[in-house]
């Protein structure tokens, strides 16, 4: 897996102070995408889990890690260990995805990696970026169709529980 970028701190990719990991590779190809270079899975640098982990835990001000892209859910297997280690340190996990929660839930029934990965995510910002639904400005989202979802509550109810409307 390659990564398209890494911010060691950010306040615009979820609540609080967050590290942000941008993975390379995205099948969605949304017109108007903010990060089109990340569509290519070979773009950027090789992902080295320990490098990213060390940069995150050495920053005492962080509230959590946000996964962005690219499409993080292409890499459930590769990202699972990092996410698990970060959570063990008391930080939370947000993830962006171009898929919908319902799609991920359905696919997770037959994919144990996806199921385990989804269970580690605290907040999911789901759905493709739709340029025709851009604005009015929605917190942490590019277009109005995207939802900010409480994943543990949604998994428990087996339906979407909105975290921030
Ligand atoms: S899902 Fe995100 S990264 Fe992928 S094309 Fe859409 S806006 Fe770009």
Coordinates of C-alpha atoms and ligand atoms in Angstrom, one line a residue:
X1 CA 0.0 0.0 0.0
X2 CA 1.2 3.5 -0.8
X3 CA 0.2 6.7 1.0
X4 CA -0.5 10.0 -0.7
X5 CA 0.3 12.1 2.4
X6 CA 0.3 12.4 6.2
X7 CA -0.5 15.4 8.4
X8 CA 0.9 15.1 11.9
X9 CA -1.7 17.6 13.1
X10 CA -4.9 19.0 11.7
X11 CA -8.2 20.6 12.9
X12 CA -10.2 20.3 9.7
X13 CA -10.5 16.5 9.3
X14 CA -12.7 15.6 12.2
X15 CA -13.1 16.8 15.8
X16 CA -10.2 17.9 17.8
X17 CA -6.5 17.7 16.9
X18 CA -5.9 14.9 14.6
X19 CA -3.3 13.1 12.6
X20 CA -4.5 12.4 9.0
X21 CA -3.3 9.6 6.8
X22 CA -4.2 9.8 3.1
X23 CA -4.0 6.4 1.4
X24 CA -3.3 6.0 -2.4
X25 CA -5.9 4.4 -4.6
X26 CA -9.5 5.3 -5.1
X27 CA -12.1 3.6 -7.4
X28 CA -14.7 6.3 -7.0
X29 CA -13.3 9.1 -9.3
X30 CA -15.7 11.8 -8.1
X31 CA -15.7 14.8 -10.4
X32 CA -14.3 17.7 -8.5
X33 CA -12.3 15.5 -6.1
X34 CA -10.0 17.5 -3.8
X35 CA -7.2 15.0 -4.2
X36 CA -7.2 13.4 -7.6
X37 CA -3.6 12.3 -7.5
X38 CA -4.6 9.9 -4.8
X39 CA -6.7 7.9 -7.3
X40 CA -3.6 6.0 -8.4
X41 CA -2.7 3.3 -6.0
X42 CA 1.0 3.7 -6.9
X43 CA 1.1 7.4 -6.1
X44 CA 3.2 8.6 -3.2
X45 CA 5.3 6.7 -0.8
X46 CA 5.3 3.2 0.6
X47 CA 3.3 2.9 3.8
X48 CA 5.5 2.1 6.8
X49 CA 3.2 1.4 9.8
X50 CA 5.8 2.0 12.5
X51 CA 6.8 5.4 11.1
X52 CA 3.2 6.6 11.1
X53 CA 2.5 5.1 14.6
X54 CA 5.6 6.7 16.1
X55 CA 4.7 10.1 14.7
X56 CA 1.2 9.8 16.2
X57 CA 2.0 8.6 19.7
X58 CA 4.9 11.1 20.0
X59 CA 2.4 14.0 19.8
X60 CA 0.7 14.4 23.2
X61 CA -1.9 16.8 21.9
X62 CA -3.7 14.6 19.4
X63 CA -7.2 13.4 19.9
X64 CA -7.1 10.8 17.2
X65 CA -6.3 9.6 13.7
X66 CA -8.3 10.3 10.6
X67 CA -8.1 8.0 7.6
X68 CA -8.7 9.7 4.2
X69 CA -7.6 9.3 0.7
X70 CA -7.9 7.8 -1.7
X71 CA -10.3 5.1 -0.3
X72 CA -9.2 3.7 3.1
X73 CA -11.6 0.8 2.9
X74 CA -9.6 -0.7 0.1
X75 CA -7.0 -1.4 2.7
X76 CA -8.8 -2.9 5.7
X77 CA -6.2 -5.6 6.0
X78 CA -3.2 -3.2 5.8
X79 CA -4.6 -0.5 8.2
X80 CA -6.1 -2.8 10.8
X81 CA -3.0 -3.1 12.9
X82 CA -2.2 0.6 13.0
X83 CA -5.8 1.4 13.9
X84 CA -5.8 -1.2 16.7
X85 CA -2.5 0.2 18.1
X86 CA -3.7 3.8 18.0
X87 CA -6.9 2.9 19.8
X88 CA -5.0 1.0 22.5
X89 CA -3.4 4.4 23.2
X90 CA -6.8 6.0 23.9
X91 CA -7.1 7.9 20.6
X92 CA -10.2 7.7 18.4
X93 CA -10.5 6.9 14.7
X94 CA -12.4 8.7 12.1
X95 CA -12.5 7.5 8.5
X96 CA -13.7 8.9 5.2
X97 CA -15.0 6.6 2.6
X98 CA -16.7 6.9 -0.8
X99 CA -18.8 3.9 0.0
X100 CA -22.0 4.1 2.0
X101 CA -22.3 2.6 5.5
X102 CA -25.0 0.3 4.2
X103 CA -22.7 -1.0 1.5
X104 CA -19.9 -1.6 4.0
X105 CA -22.2 -3.3 6.4
X106 CA -23.5 -5.6 3.7
X107 CA -20.0 -6.5 2.4
X108 CA -18.7 -7.1 5.9
X109 CA -21.0 -10.1 6.3
X110 CA -18.7 -12.0 3.9
X111 CA -15.4 -10.2 4.6
X112 CA -13.9 -10.7 8.1
X113 CA -11.2 -8.1 7.5
X114 CA -13.8 -5.5 6.6
X115 CA -15.9 -6.5 9.6
X116 CA -13.0 -6.3 12.1
X117 CA -11.8 -3.0 10.6
X118 CA -15.3 -1.4 10.7
X119 CA -15.5 -2.3 14.4
X120 CA -12.4 -0.2 15.1
X121 CA -13.8 2.9 13.5
X122 CA -15.5 5.5 15.8
X123 CA -16.8 7.9 13.2
X124 CA -17.4 7.3 9.5
X125 CA -17.9 10.1 7.0
X126 CA -19.5 8.2 4.1
X127 CA -20.5 8.6 0.5
X128 CA -18.9 10.0 -2.6
X129 CA -18.2 13.6 -3.1
X130 CA -21.0 14.9 -5.4
X131 CA -20.2 18.2 -6.9
X132 CA -23.8 19.0 -7.6
X133 CA -24.4 18.7 -3.8
X134 CA -21.5 20.8 -2.8
X135 CA -22.4 23.3 -0.1
X136 CA -24.0 24.9 1.8
X137 CA -20.9 24.3 4.0
X138 CA -21.3 21.2 6.0
X139 CA -18.9 20.5 8.9
X140 CA -16.1 18.1 7.9
X141 CA -17.8 17.2 4.6
X142 CA -17.5 18.3 0.9
X143 CA -21.1 17.6 -0.2
X144 CA -24.5 17.4 1.5
X145 CA -25.0 13.7 0.8
X146 CA -22.1 12.7 3.0
X147 CA -23.1 11.6 6.5
X148 CA -21.1 11.7 9.8
X149 CA -21.9 8.4 11.4
X150 CA -21.5 7.0 14.9
X151 CA -20.2 3.6 13.9
X152 CA -20.4 1.6 17.2
X153 CA -24.0 2.8 17.7
X154 CA -24.8 2.0 14.1
X155 CA -23.4 -1.5 14.3
X156 CA -25.4 -2.1 17.4
X157 CA -28.6 -1.0 15.8
X158 CA -27.7 -2.3 12.3
X159 CA -28.8 1.1 10.9
X160 CA -27.2 4.5 10.5
X161 CA -27.0 6.6 13.7
X162 CA -25.9 10.1 12.8
X163 CA -23.2 11.7 14.9
X164 CA -23.2 15.2 13.5
X165 CA -26.1 16.3 11.2
Ligands
LIG1 S1 -14.0 9.2 -2.7 FE1 -12.8 11.0 -2.1 S2 -10.7 10.6 -2.8 FE2 -12.1 9.2 -3.9 S3 -12.6 10.4 -5.8 FE3 -14.2 10.8 -4.3 S4 -13.6 12.7 -3.3 FE4 -11.8 11.8 -4.3

